[in-house]
mmCIF file with all atom_site columns, C-alpha atoms in Angstrom:
data_model
loop_
_atom_site.group_PDB
_atom_site.id
_atom_site.type_symbol
_atom_site.label_atom_id
_atom_site.label_alt_id
_atom_site.label_comp_id
_atom_site.label_asym_id
_atom_site.label_entity_id
_atom_site.label_seq_id
_atom_site.pdbx_PDB_ins_code
_atom_site.Cartn_x
_atom_site.Cartn_y
_atom_site.Cartn_z
_atom_site.occupancy
_atom_site.B_iso_or_equiv
_atom_site.pdbx_formal_charge
_atom_site.auth_seq_id
_atom_site.auth_comp_id
_atom_site.auth_asym_id
_atom_site.auth_atom_id
_atom_site.pdbx_PDB_model_num
ATOM 1   C CA . UNK A 1 1   ? -26.067 -163.153 102.098 1.00 49.00 ? 85  UNK A CA 1
ATOM 2   C CA . UNK A 1 2   ? -27.836 -165.916 104.008 1.00 53.00 ? 86  UNK A CA 1
ATOM 3   C CA . UNK A 1 3   ? -30.488 -166.213 101.293 1.00 51.00 ? 87  UNK A CA 1
ATOM 4   C CA . UNK A 1 4   ? -27.802 -166.421 98.601  1.00 48.00 ? 88  UNK A CA 1
ATOM 5   C CA . UNK A 1 5   ? -26.034 -169.203 100.506 1.00 46.00 ? 89  UNK A CA 1
ATOM 6   C CA . UNK A 1 6   ? -29.309 -171.122 100.912 1.00 54.00 ? 90  UNK A CA 1
ATOM 7   C CA . UNK A 1 7   ? -30.070 -170.738 97.186  1.00 48.00 ? 91  UNK A CA 1
ATOM 8   C CA . UNK A 1 8   ? -26.597 -171.938 96.186  1.00 52.00 ? 92  UNK A CA 1
ATOM 9   C CA . UNK A 1 9   ? -26.891 -174.885 98.529  1.00 58.00 ? 93  UNK A CA 1
ATOM 10  C CA . UNK A 1 10  ? -30.325 -175.856 97.170  1.00 58.00 ? 94  UNK A CA 1
ATOM 11  C CA . UNK A 1 11  ? -28.993 -175.803 93.594  1.00 54.00 ? 95  UNK A CA 1
ATOM 12  C CA . UNK A 1 12  ? -25.900 -177.758 94.597  1.00 59.00 ? 96  UNK A CA 1
ATOM 13  C CA . UNK A 1 13  ? -27.930 -180.454 96.371  1.00 62.00 ? 97  UNK A CA 1
ATOM 14  C CA . UNK A 1 14  ? -30.712 -180.693 93.755  1.00 67.00 ? 98  UNK A CA 1
ATOM 15  C CA . UNK A 1 15  ? -29.936 -183.724 91.588  1.00 73.00 ? 99  UNK A CA 1
ATOM 16  C CA . UNK A 1 16  ? -32.591 -182.589 89.102  1.00 81.00 ? 100 UNK A CA 1
ATOM 17  C CA . UNK A 1 17  ? -30.541 -179.563 88.014  1.00 84.00 ? 101 UNK A CA 1
ATOM 18  C CA . UNK A 1 18  ? -27.327 -179.515 85.964  1.00 87.00 ? 102 UNK A CA 1
ATOM 19  C CA . UNK A 1 19  ? -25.762 -176.085 85.500  1.00 86.00 ? 103 UNK A CA 1
ATOM 20  C CA . UNK A 1 20  ? -22.514 -175.154 83.762  1.00 86.00 ? 104 UNK A CA 1
ATOM 21  C CA . UNK A 1 21  ? -21.025 -171.675 83.459  1.00 86.00 ? 105 UNK A CA 1
ATOM 22  C CA . UNK A 1 22  ? -19.855 -170.828 79.937  1.00 88.00 ? 106 UNK A CA 1
ATOM 23  C CA . UNK A 1 23  ? -16.357 -169.382 79.642  1.00 86.00 ? 107 UNK A CA 1
ATOM 24  C CA . UNK A 1 24  ? -15.110 -167.840 76.394  1.00 86.00 ? 108 UNK A CA 1
ATOM 25  C CA . UNK A 1 25  ? -11.746 -169.145 75.294  1.00 81.00 ? 109 UNK A CA 1
ATOM 26  C CA . UNK A 1 26  ? -10.816 -165.865 73.625  1.00 82.00 ? 110 UNK A CA 1
ATOM 27  C CA . UNK A 1 27  ? -11.300 -164.017 76.927  1.00 83.00 ? 111 UNK A CA 1
ATOM 28  C CA . UNK A 1 28  ? -9.149  -166.348 79.007  1.00 77.00 ? 112 UNK A CA 1
ATOM 29  C CA . UNK A 1 29  ? -5.577  -165.153 79.412  1.00 68.00 ? 113 UNK A CA 1
ATOM 30  C CA . UNK A 1 30  ? -3.023  -167.085 77.378  1.00 57.00 ? 114 UNK A CA 1
ATOM 31  C CA . UNK A 1 31  ? 0.567   -167.768 78.428  1.00 53.00 ? 115 UNK A CA 1
ATOM 32  C CA . UNK A 1 32  ? 3.630   -169.110 76.672  1.00 49.00 ? 116 UNK A CA 1
ATOM 33  C CA . UNK A 1 33  ? 5.053   -172.407 77.876  1.00 49.00 ? 117 UNK A CA 1
ATOM 34  C CA . UNK A 1 34  ? 8.671   -173.547 77.923  1.00 57.00 ? 118 UNK A CA 1
ATOM 35  C CA . UNK A 1 35  ? 8.247   -175.312 74.567  1.00 56.00 ? 119 UNK A CA 1
ATOM 36  C CA . UNK A 1 36  ? 7.035   -172.076 72.901  1.00 57.00 ? 120 UNK A CA 1
ATOM 37  C CA . UNK A 1 37  ? 3.437   -173.297 72.698  1.00 58.00 ? 121 UNK A CA 1
ATOM 38  C CA . UNK A 1 38  ? 0.530   -171.304 74.103  1.00 58.00 ? 122 UNK A CA 1
ATOM 39  C CA . UNK A 1 39  ? -1.853  -172.543 76.775  1.00 60.00 ? 123 UNK A CA 1
ATOM 40  C CA . UNK A 1 40  ? -4.906  -171.007 78.379  1.00 62.00 ? 124 UNK A CA 1
ATOM 41  C CA . UNK A 1 41  ? -4.269  -169.637 81.839  1.00 63.00 ? 125 UNK A CA 1
ATOM 42  C CA . UNK A 1 42  ? -6.836  -171.819 83.591  1.00 64.00 ? 126 UNK A CA 1
ATOM 43  C CA . UNK A 1 43  ? -6.522  -172.203 87.383  1.00 61.00 ? 127 UNK A CA 1
ATOM 44  C CA . UNK A 1 44  ? -5.711  -175.649 88.780  1.00 60.00 ? 128 UNK A CA 1
ATOM 45  C CA . UNK A 1 45  ? -8.557  -177.895 90.025  1.00 56.00 ? 129 UNK A CA 1
ATOM 46  C CA . UNK A 1 46  ? -10.294 -176.366 93.066  1.00 56.00 ? 130 UNK A CA 1
ATOM 47  C CA . UNK A 1 47  ? -9.642  -177.586 96.566  1.00 58.00 ? 131 UNK A CA 1
ATOM 48  C CA . UNK A 1 48  ? -12.223 -179.013 98.940  1.00 57.00 ? 132 UNK A CA 1
ATOM 49  C CA . UNK A 1 49  ? -12.310 -175.824 101.004 1.00 58.00 ? 133 UNK A CA 1
ATOM 50  C CA . UNK A 1 50  ? -15.769 -175.189 102.439 1.00 58.00 ? 134 UNK A CA 1
ATOM 51  C CA . UNK A 1 51  ? -17.558 -172.223 103.961 1.00 56.00 ? 135 UNK A CA 1
ATOM 52  C CA . UNK A 1 52  ? -20.747 -172.939 105.895 1.00 59.00 ? 136 UNK A CA 1
ATOM 53  C CA . UNK A 1 53  ? -20.795 -176.403 104.370 1.00 58.00 ? 137 UNK A CA 1
ATOM 54  C CA . UNK A 1 54  ? -20.559 -175.135 100.780 1.00 57.00 ? 138 UNK A CA 1
ATOM 55  C CA . UNK A 1 55  ? -17.521 -175.731 98.591  1.00 57.00 ? 139 UNK A CA 1
ATOM 56  C CA . UNK A 1 56  ? -16.092 -172.455 97.338  1.00 57.00 ? 140 UNK A CA 1
ATOM 57  C CA . UNK A 1 57  ? -13.486 -171.945 94.662  1.00 60.00 ? 141 UNK A CA 1
ATOM 58  C CA . UNK A 1 58  ? -12.321 -168.319 95.042  1.00 58.00 ? 142 UNK A CA 1
ATOM 59  C CA . UNK A 1 59  ? -9.259  -168.635 92.807  1.00 63.00 ? 143 UNK A CA 1
ATOM 60  C CA . UNK A 1 60  ? -11.215 -170.278 90.001  1.00 68.00 ? 144 UNK A CA 1
ATOM 61  C CA . UNK A 1 61  ? -14.015 -167.709 90.193  1.00 70.00 ? 145 UNK A CA 1
ATOM 62  C CA . UNK A 1 62  ? -11.746 -164.661 90.421  1.00 73.00 ? 146 UNK A CA 1
ATOM 63  C CA . UNK A 1 63  ? -9.446  -165.740 87.596  1.00 74.00 ? 147 UNK A CA 1
ATOM 64  C CA . UNK A 1 64  ? -12.251 -166.636 85.190  1.00 80.00 ? 148 UNK A CA 1
ATOM 65  C CA . UNK A 1 65  ? -14.886 -164.034 86.065  1.00 82.00 ? 149 UNK A CA 1
ATOM 66  C CA . UNK A 1 66  ? -13.910 -161.844 83.115  1.00 83.00 ? 150 UNK A CA 1
ATOM 67  C CA . UNK A 1 67  ? -14.427 -164.786 80.728  1.00 86.00 ? 151 UNK A CA 1
ATOM 68  C CA . UNK A 1 68  ? -17.944 -165.727 81.833  1.00 89.00 ? 152 UNK A CA 1
ATOM 69  C CA . UNK A 1 69  ? -20.411 -165.146 79.004  1.00 92.00 ? 153 UNK A CA 1
ATOM 70  C CA . UNK A 1 70  ? -23.477 -167.158 80.064  1.00 92.00 ? 154 UNK A CA 1
ATOM 71  C CA . UNK A 1 71  ? -24.694 -170.515 81.309  1.00 92.00 ? 155 UNK A CA 1
ATOM 72  C CA . UNK A 1 72  ? -26.356 -173.715 80.145  1.00 93.00 ? 156 UNK A CA 1
ATOM 73  C CA . UNK A 1 73  ? -28.757 -175.861 82.161  1.00 93.00 ? 157 UNK A CA 1
ATOM 74  C CA . UNK A 1 74  ? -30.606 -179.159 82.190  1.00 93.00 ? 158 UNK A CA 1
ATOM 75  C CA . UNK A 1 75  ? -33.724 -179.447 84.353  1.00 93.00 ? 159 UNK A CA 1
ATOM 76  C CA . UNK A 1 76  ? -34.569 -183.128 84.776  1.00 92.00 ? 160 UNK A CA 1
ATOM 77  C CA . UNK A 1 77  ? -38.063 -184.532 85.191  1.00 88.00 ? 161 UNK A CA 1
ATOM 78  C CA . UNK A 1 78  ? -40.144 -187.645 84.601  1.00 81.00 ? 162 UNK A CA 1
ATOM 79  C CA . UNK A 1 79  ? -41.547 -188.326 81.156  1.00 68.00 ? 163 UNK A CA 1
ATOM 80  C CA . UNK A 1 80  ? -45.321 -188.483 81.739  1.00 60.00 ? 164 UNK A CA 1
ATOM 81  C CA . UNK A 1 81  ? -45.784 -190.977 78.907  1.00 60.00 ? 165 UNK A CA 1
ATOM 82  C CA . UNK A 1 82  ? -43.146 -193.326 80.365  1.00 54.00 ? 166 UNK A CA 1
ATOM 83  C CA . UNK A 1 83  ? -44.675 -193.117 83.845  1.00 46.00 ? 167 UNK A CA 1
ATOM 84  C CA . UNK A 1 84  ? -48.174 -193.791 82.447  1.00 52.00 ? 168 UNK A CA 1
ATOM 85  C CA . UNK A 1 85  ? -46.883 -196.789 80.492  1.00 55.00 ? 169 UNK A CA 1
ATOM 86  C CA . UNK A 1 86  ? -45.168 -198.135 83.608  1.00 46.00 ? 170 UNK A CA 1
ATOM 87  C CA . UNK A 1 87  ? -48.316 -197.772 85.713  1.00 46.00 ? 171 UNK A CA 1
ATOM 88  C CA . UNK A 1 88  ? -50.425 -199.521 83.069  1.00 57.00 ? 172 UNK A CA 1
ATOM 89  C CA . UNK A 1 89  ? -48.082 -202.483 82.884  1.00 59.00 ? 173 UNK A CA 1
ATOM 90  C CA . UNK A 1 90  ? -49.775 -205.359 84.723  1.00 50.00 ? 174 UNK A CA 1
ATOM 91  C CA . UNK A 1 91  ? -46.368 -206.877 85.580  1.00 57.00 ? 175 UNK A CA 1
ATOM 92  C CA . UNK A 1 92  ? -45.737 -203.936 87.914  1.00 53.00 ? 176 UNK A CA 1
ATOM 93  C CA . UNK A 1 93  ? -48.939 -204.375 89.901  1.00 53.00 ? 177 UNK A CA 1
ATOM 94  C CA . UNK A 1 94  ? -49.547 -206.364 93.057  1.00 51.00 ? 178 UNK A CA 1
ATOM 95  C CA . UNK A 1 95  ? -52.592 -208.565 93.546  1.00 53.00 ? 179 UNK A CA 1
ATOM 96  C CA . UNK A 1 96  ? -54.424 -205.738 95.330  1.00 53.00 ? 180 UNK A CA 1
ATOM 97  C CA . UNK A 1 97  ? -53.915 -203.455 92.326  1.00 52.00 ? 181 UNK A CA 1
ATOM 98  C CA . UNK A 1 98  ? -51.193 -201.293 93.880  1.00 50.00 ? 182 UNK A CA 1
ATOM 99  C CA . UNK A 1 99  ? -47.976 -200.559 92.056  1.00 48.00 ? 183 UNK A CA 1
ATOM 100 C CA . UNK A 1 100 ? -44.795 -202.132 93.392  1.00 49.00 ? 184 UNK A CA 1
ATOM 101 C CA . UNK A 1 101 ? -41.326 -200.640 93.237  1.00 50.00 ? 185 UNK A CA 1
ATOM 102 C CA . UNK A 1 102 ? -42.313 -197.581 91.220  1.00 46.00 ? 186 UNK A CA 1
ATOM 103 C CA . UNK A 1 103 ? -39.033 -196.193 89.886  1.00 47.00 ? 187 UNK A CA 1
ATOM 104 C CA . UNK A 1 104 ? -37.982 -192.568 89.751  1.00 51.00 ? 188 UNK A CA 1
ATOM 105 C CA . UNK A 1 105 ? -38.208 -192.324 85.976  1.00 58.00 ? 189 UNK A CA 1
ATOM 106 C CA . UNK A 1 106 ? -36.011 -189.445 84.855  1.00 63.00 ? 190 UNK A CA 1
ATOM 107 C CA . UNK A 1 107 ? -35.876 -189.619 81.092  1.00 84.00 ? 191 UNK A CA 1
ATOM 108 C CA . UNK A 1 108 ? -36.486 -186.068 79.948  1.00 93.00 ? 192 UNK A CA 1
ATOM 109 C CA . UNK A 1 109 ? -34.817 -182.729 80.501  1.00 95.00 ? 193 UNK A CA 1
ATOM 110 C CA . UNK A 1 110 ? -35.592 -179.118 79.693  1.00 96.00 ? 194 UNK A CA 1
ATOM 111 C CA . UNK A 1 111 ? -32.604 -177.485 78.019  1.00 96.00 ? 195 UNK A CA 1
ATOM 112 C CA . UNK A 1 112 ? -31.821 -173.829 78.628  1.00 94.00 ? 196 UNK A CA 1
ATOM 113 C CA . UNK A 1 113 ? -28.946 -171.911 77.022  1.00 93.00 ? 197 UNK A CA 1
ATOM 114 C CA . UNK A 1 114 ? -28.089 -168.271 77.664  1.00 93.00 ? 198 UNK A CA 1
ATOM 115 C CA . UNK A 1 115 ? -25.313 -166.306 75.976  1.00 93.00 ? 199 UNK A CA 1
ATOM 116 C CA . UNK A 1 116 ? -25.411 -163.059 77.954  1.00 92.00 ? 200 UNK A CA 1
ATOM 117 C CA . UNK A 1 117 ? -22.628 -161.177 76.159  1.00 91.00 ? 201 UNK A CA 1
ATOM 118 C CA . UNK A 1 118 ? -23.800 -159.733 72.830  1.00 91.00 ? 202 UNK A CA 1
ATOM 119 C CA . UNK A 1 119 ? -20.225 -159.957 71.504  1.00 90.00 ? 203 UNK A CA 1
ATOM 120 C CA . UNK A 1 120 ? -20.383 -163.769 71.637  1.00 90.00 ? 204 UNK A CA 1
ATOM 121 C CA . UNK A 1 121 ? -23.811 -164.251 70.075  1.00 89.00 ? 205 UNK A CA 1
ATOM 122 C CA . UNK A 1 122 ? -24.392 -165.391 66.496  1.00 87.00 ? 206 UNK A CA 1
ATOM 123 C CA . UNK A 1 123 ? -21.101 -167.298 66.460  1.00 86.00 ? 207 UNK A CA 1
ATOM 124 C CA . UNK A 1 124 ? -22.466 -170.840 66.534  1.00 84.00 ? 208 UNK A CA 1
ATOM 125 C CA . UNK A 1 125 ? -21.913 -171.246 70.271  1.00 88.00 ? 209 UNK A CA 1
ATOM 126 C CA . UNK A 1 126 ? -25.586 -171.989 70.954  1.00 90.00 ? 210 UNK A CA 1
ATOM 127 C CA . UNK A 1 127 ? -25.659 -175.072 68.709  1.00 91.00 ? 211 UNK A CA 1
ATOM 128 C CA . UNK A 1 128 ? -22.277 -176.261 69.932  1.00 89.00 ? 212 UNK A CA 1
ATOM 129 C CA . UNK A 1 129 ? -23.148 -175.906 73.609  1.00 91.00 ? 213 UNK A CA 1
ATOM 130 C CA . UNK A 1 130 ? -26.607 -177.441 73.195  1.00 94.00 ? 214 UNK A CA 1
ATOM 131 C CA . UNK A 1 131 ? -25.126 -180.509 71.504  1.00 93.00 ? 215 UNK A CA 1
ATOM 132 C CA . UNK A 1 132 ? -22.430 -180.884 74.173  1.00 91.00 ? 216 UNK A CA 1
ATOM 133 C CA . UNK A 1 133 ? -24.979 -180.669 76.990  1.00 93.00 ? 217 UNK A CA 1
ATOM 134 C CA . UNK A 1 134 ? -27.358 -183.053 75.209  1.00 94.00 ? 218 UNK A CA 1
ATOM 135 C CA . UNK A 1 135 ? -24.531 -185.529 74.632  1.00 93.00 ? 219 UNK A CA 1
ATOM 136 C CA . UNK A 1 136 ? -23.744 -185.451 78.352  1.00 92.00 ? 220 UNK A CA 1
ATOM 137 C CA . UNK A 1 137 ? -27.425 -185.836 79.216  1.00 93.00 ? 221 UNK A CA 1
ATOM 138 C CA . UNK A 1 138 ? -27.963 -188.773 76.865  1.00 94.00 ? 222 UNK A CA 1
ATOM 139 C CA . UNK A 1 139 ? -24.695 -190.640 77.441  1.00 92.00 ? 223 UNK A CA 1
ATOM 140 C CA . UNK A 1 140 ? -24.380 -190.133 81.212  1.00 91.00 ? 224 UNK A CA 1
ATOM 141 C CA . UNK A 1 141 ? -27.911 -189.405 82.481  1.00 91.00 ? 225 UNK A CA 1
ATOM 142 C CA . UNK A 1 142 ? -29.684 -191.593 79.872  1.00 92.00 ? 226 UNK A CA 1
ATOM 143 C CA . UNK A 1 143 ? -32.041 -188.819 78.773  1.00 94.00 ? 227 UNK A CA 1
ATOM 144 C CA . UNK A 1 144 ? -34.328 -189.829 75.890  1.00 94.00 ? 228 UNK A CA 1
ATOM 145 C CA . UNK A 1 145 ? -36.259 -186.568 75.470  1.00 95.00 ? 229 UNK A CA 1
ATOM 146 C CA . UNK A 1 146 ? -34.967 -182.994 75.428  1.00 97.00 ? 230 UNK A CA 1
ATOM 147 C CA . UNK A 1 147 ? -37.303 -180.035 75.178  1.00 97.00 ? 231 UNK A CA 1
ATOM 148 C CA . UNK A 1 148 ? -37.067 -176.252 75.143  1.00 97.00 ? 232 UNK A CA 1
ATOM 149 C CA . UNK A 1 149 ? -39.596 -173.510 75.850  1.00 96.00 ? 233 UNK A CA 1
ATOM 150 C CA . UNK A 1 150 ? -39.159 -170.441 73.663  1.00 96.00 ? 234 UNK A CA 1
ATOM 151 C CA . UNK A 1 151 ? -41.124 -167.208 73.397  1.00 96.00 ? 235 UNK A CA 1
ATOM 152 C CA . UNK A 1 152 ? -42.674 -166.702 69.967  1.00 95.00 ? 236 UNK A CA 1
ATOM 153 C CA . UNK A 1 153 ? -40.812 -163.381 69.749  1.00 96.00 ? 237 UNK A CA 1
ATOM 154 C CA . UNK A 1 154 ? -37.402 -165.050 70.195  1.00 95.00 ? 238 UNK A CA 1
ATOM 155 C CA . UNK A 1 155 ? -36.621 -165.616 66.517  1.00 94.00 ? 239 UNK A CA 1
ATOM 156 C CA . UNK A 1 156 ? -32.933 -166.514 67.033  1.00 92.00 ? 240 UNK A CA 1
ATOM 157 C CA . UNK A 1 157 ? -33.670 -169.304 69.524  1.00 94.00 ? 241 UNK A CA 1
ATOM 158 C CA . UNK A 1 158 ? -36.433 -170.665 67.300  1.00 95.00 ? 242 UNK A CA 1
ATOM 159 C CA . UNK A 1 159 ? -34.023 -170.777 64.362  1.00 94.00 ? 243 UNK A CA 1
ATOM 160 C CA . UNK A 1 160 ? -31.434 -172.529 66.514  1.00 93.00 ? 244 UNK A CA 1
ATOM 161 C CA . UNK A 1 161 ? -33.610 -175.324 67.853  1.00 95.00 ? 245 UNK A CA 1
ATOM 162 C CA . UNK A 1 162 ? -36.231 -175.690 65.131  1.00 95.00 ? 246 UNK A CA 1
ATOM 163 C CA . UNK A 1 163 ? -34.241 -175.034 61.970  1.00 93.00 ? 247 UNK A CA 1
ATOM 164 C CA . UNK A 1 164 ? -30.628 -175.878 62.865  1.00 92.00 ? 248 UNK A CA 1
ATOM 165 C CA . UNK A 1 165 ? -31.004 -178.628 65.466  1.00 94.00 ? 249 UNK A CA 1
ATOM 166 C CA . UNK A 1 166 ? -34.231 -180.072 64.077  1.00 93.00 ? 250 UNK A CA 1
ATOM 167 C CA . UNK A 1 167 ? -36.420 -179.951 67.186  1.00 97.00 ? 251 UNK A CA 1
ATOM 168 C CA . UNK A 1 168 ? -40.148 -180.453 66.524  1.00 96.00 ? 252 UNK A CA 1
ATOM 169 C CA . UNK A 1 169 ? -42.954 -178.330 67.923  1.00 96.00 ? 253 UNK A CA 1
ATOM 170 C CA . UNK A 1 170 ? -45.026 -180.302 70.412  1.00 95.00 ? 254 UNK A CA 1
ATOM 171 C CA . UNK A 1 171 ? -47.024 -177.547 72.114  1.00 95.00 ? 255 UNK A CA 1
ATOM 172 C CA . UNK A 1 172 ? -47.870 -173.857 72.080  1.00 96.00 ? 256 UNK A CA 1
ATOM 173 C CA . UNK A 1 173 ? -49.129 -171.916 75.105  1.00 95.00 ? 257 UNK A CA 1
ATOM 174 C CA . UNK A 1 174 ? -51.053 -169.016 73.592  1.00 94.00 ? 258 UNK A CA 1
ATOM 175 C CA . UNK A 1 175 ? -51.522 -167.278 76.938  1.00 95.00 ? 259 UNK A CA 1
ATOM 176 C CA . UNK A 1 176 ? -47.746 -167.112 77.378  1.00 94.00 ? 260 UNK A CA 1
ATOM 177 C CA . UNK A 1 177 ? -46.865 -166.786 73.695  1.00 96.00 ? 261 UNK A CA 1
ATOM 178 C CA . UNK A 1 178 ? -44.493 -169.718 74.145  1.00 97.00 ? 262 UNK A CA 1
ATOM 179 C CA . UNK A 1 179 ? -43.551 -172.671 71.955  1.00 97.00 ? 263 UNK A CA 1
ATOM 180 C CA . UNK A 1 180 ? -42.412 -176.022 73.291  1.00 97.00 ? 264 UNK A CA 1
ATOM 181 C CA . UNK A 1 181 ? -40.053 -177.873 70.957  1.00 97.00 ? 265 UNK A CA 1
ATOM 182 C CA . UNK A 1 182 ? -38.700 -181.368 71.530  1.00 97.00 ? 266 UNK A CA 1
ATOM 183 C CA . UNK A 1 183 ? -36.298 -183.996 70.333  1.00 96.00 ? 267 UNK A CA 1
ATOM 184 C CA . UNK A 1 184 ? -37.250 -187.491 71.438  1.00 95.00 ? 268 UNK A CA 1
ATOM 185 C CA . UNK A 1 185 ? -35.689 -190.901 70.818  1.00 94.00 ? 269 UNK A CA 1
ATOM 186 C CA . UNK A 1 186 ? -36.653 -194.421 71.847  1.00 92.00 ? 270 UNK A CA 1
ATOM 187 C CA . UNK A 1 187 ? -33.423 -194.951 73.784  1.00 93.00 ? 271 UNK A CA 1
ATOM 188 C CA . UNK A 1 188 ? -30.492 -192.997 75.157  1.00 93.00 ? 272 UNK A CA 1
ATOM 189 C CA . UNK A 1 189 ? -28.100 -194.738 72.765  1.00 94.00 ? 273 UNK A CA 1
ATOM 190 C CA . UNK A 1 190 ? -30.257 -193.667 69.819  1.00 95.00 ? 274 UNK A CA 1
ATOM 191 C CA . UNK A 1 191 ? -30.187 -190.114 71.158  1.00 95.00 ? 275 UNK A CA 1
ATOM 192 C CA . UNK A 1 192 ? -26.380 -190.194 71.368  1.00 94.00 ? 276 UNK A CA 1
ATOM 193 C CA . UNK A 1 193 ? -26.133 -191.305 67.726  1.00 94.00 ? 277 UNK A CA 1
ATOM 194 C CA . UNK A 1 194 ? -28.527 -188.551 66.634  1.00 94.00 ? 278 UNK A CA 1
ATOM 195 C CA . UNK A 1 195 ? -26.477 -185.922 68.491  1.00 93.00 ? 279 UNK A CA 1
ATOM 196 C CA . UNK A 1 196 ? -23.168 -187.120 67.053  1.00 90.00 ? 280 UNK A CA 1
ATOM 197 C CA . UNK A 1 197 ? -24.667 -187.017 63.572  1.00 89.00 ? 281 UNK A CA 1
ATOM 198 C CA . UNK A 1 198 ? -25.792 -183.437 64.239  1.00 88.00 ? 282 UNK A CA 1
ATOM 199 C CA . UNK A 1 199 ? -22.237 -182.427 65.077  1.00 82.00 ? 283 UNK A CA 1
ATOM 200 C CA . UNK A 1 200 ? -21.311 -182.985 61.447  1.00 75.00 ? 284 UNK A CA 1
ATOM 201 C CA . UNK A 1 201 ? -24.486 -181.490 60.013  1.00 68.00 ? 285 UNK A CA 1
ATOM 202 C CA . UNK A 1 202 ? -24.041 -178.323 62.100  1.00 68.00 ? 286 UNK A CA 1
ATOM 203 C CA . UNK A 1 203 ? -20.453 -177.933 60.951  1.00 64.00 ? 287 UNK A CA 1
ATOM 204 C CA . UNK A 1 204 ? -18.964 -178.411 64.424  1.00 61.00 ? 288 UNK A CA 1
ATOM 205 C CA . UNK A 1 205 ? -15.623 -180.188 64.632  1.00 55.00 ? 289 UNK A CA 1
ATOM 206 C CA . UNK A 1 206 ? -15.909 -183.328 66.717  1.00 51.00 ? 290 UNK A CA 1
ATOM 207 C CA . UNK A 1 207 ? -12.348 -182.950 67.975  1.00 44.00 ? 291 UNK A CA 1
ATOM 208 C CA . UNK A 1 208 ? -13.293 -179.593 69.502  1.00 47.00 ? 292 UNK A CA 1
ATOM 209 C CA . UNK A 1 209 ? -16.392 -181.070 71.107  1.00 45.00 ? 293 UNK A CA 1
ATOM 210 C CA . UNK A 1 210 ? -14.454 -183.898 72.672  1.00 43.00 ? 294 UNK A CA 1
ATOM 211 C CA . UNK A 1 211 ? -11.936 -181.337 73.933  1.00 44.00 ? 295 UNK A CA 1
ATOM 212 C CA . UNK A 1 212 ? -14.769 -179.419 75.560  1.00 42.00 ? 296 UNK A CA 1
ATOM 213 C CA . UNK A 1 213 ? -16.028 -182.620 77.201  1.00 43.00 ? 297 UNK A CA 1
ATOM 214 C CA . UNK A 1 214 ? -12.682 -182.855 78.995  1.00 43.00 ? 298 UNK A CA 1
ATOM 215 C CA . UNK A 1 215 ? -12.576 -179.154 79.811  1.00 40.00 ? 299 UNK A CA 1
ATOM 216 C CA . UNK A 1 216 ? -16.085 -177.641 79.602  1.00 40.00 ? 300 UNK A CA 1
ATOM 217 C CA . UNK A 1 217 ? -15.095 -174.225 78.313  1.00 35.00 ? 301 UNK A CA 1
ATOM 218 C CA . UNK A 1 218 ? -16.340 -172.558 75.183  1.00 34.00 ? 302 UNK A CA 1
#
C-alpha cells in the first residue's frame, strides 16, 4: 500500500507526465431528467479531501470504475535539436563561453494510447483520443513535436499513426523491433492547425471533440 501511495504521489507531482483515464460513454449509466432528456450519470466534481497528502475521489472512482476502458498519456521532454540550437546561439553565451539562463525547453512529448477493453477497439477511439490529447498538448503546453514508439508487430497502432494520422517514421530500433514515428511542426500554433485539419480528414465531428475537451470522456 505504501509503495502504491508513493507511486501515485510521484505521478501526481511529476509535471512531465499527463495522464487521463478513458471512460466509455456507452458504459456510463444514463438517467432521465425533468425535461425528459437523458444525461450521463457522472458524479459531481470531486472535493479536496486528502489522505496522506494525496487527493482522493472515492465517489468518482467507484461510480465510473465500470466505464474505464483504458488511458492516454503524454510524456514531456526536451527536443534535443532545440536545445542544441539554443546552446549554439552566440546570443545566449556569456563572455567566458558559458550559457546564461538556459531554459527548460519542453517542446516534445511521447504519446501513448491504450484501449484495454477489446469491445471498444476498432471503433475510431484511438484516432479521436490521440487528436484530443495532441490538441491539448499543442494549445496548452505548446508542444511542437509528438512521437510514438510502436512494436513492428503492432499492425493496428502502425495503421493508426502512420496511415490514418500521417505520422512519419524517424527511427527504427532493430534490437527492440520498435518503430519511432513523429509529427513535427515549426510552432505550436501550426501544430494546432494541423490537428484541427485532421479532425475533418479522420471523419471525427468537431462538435464532439469540443464536448470532450469540456468533459474528457470518450
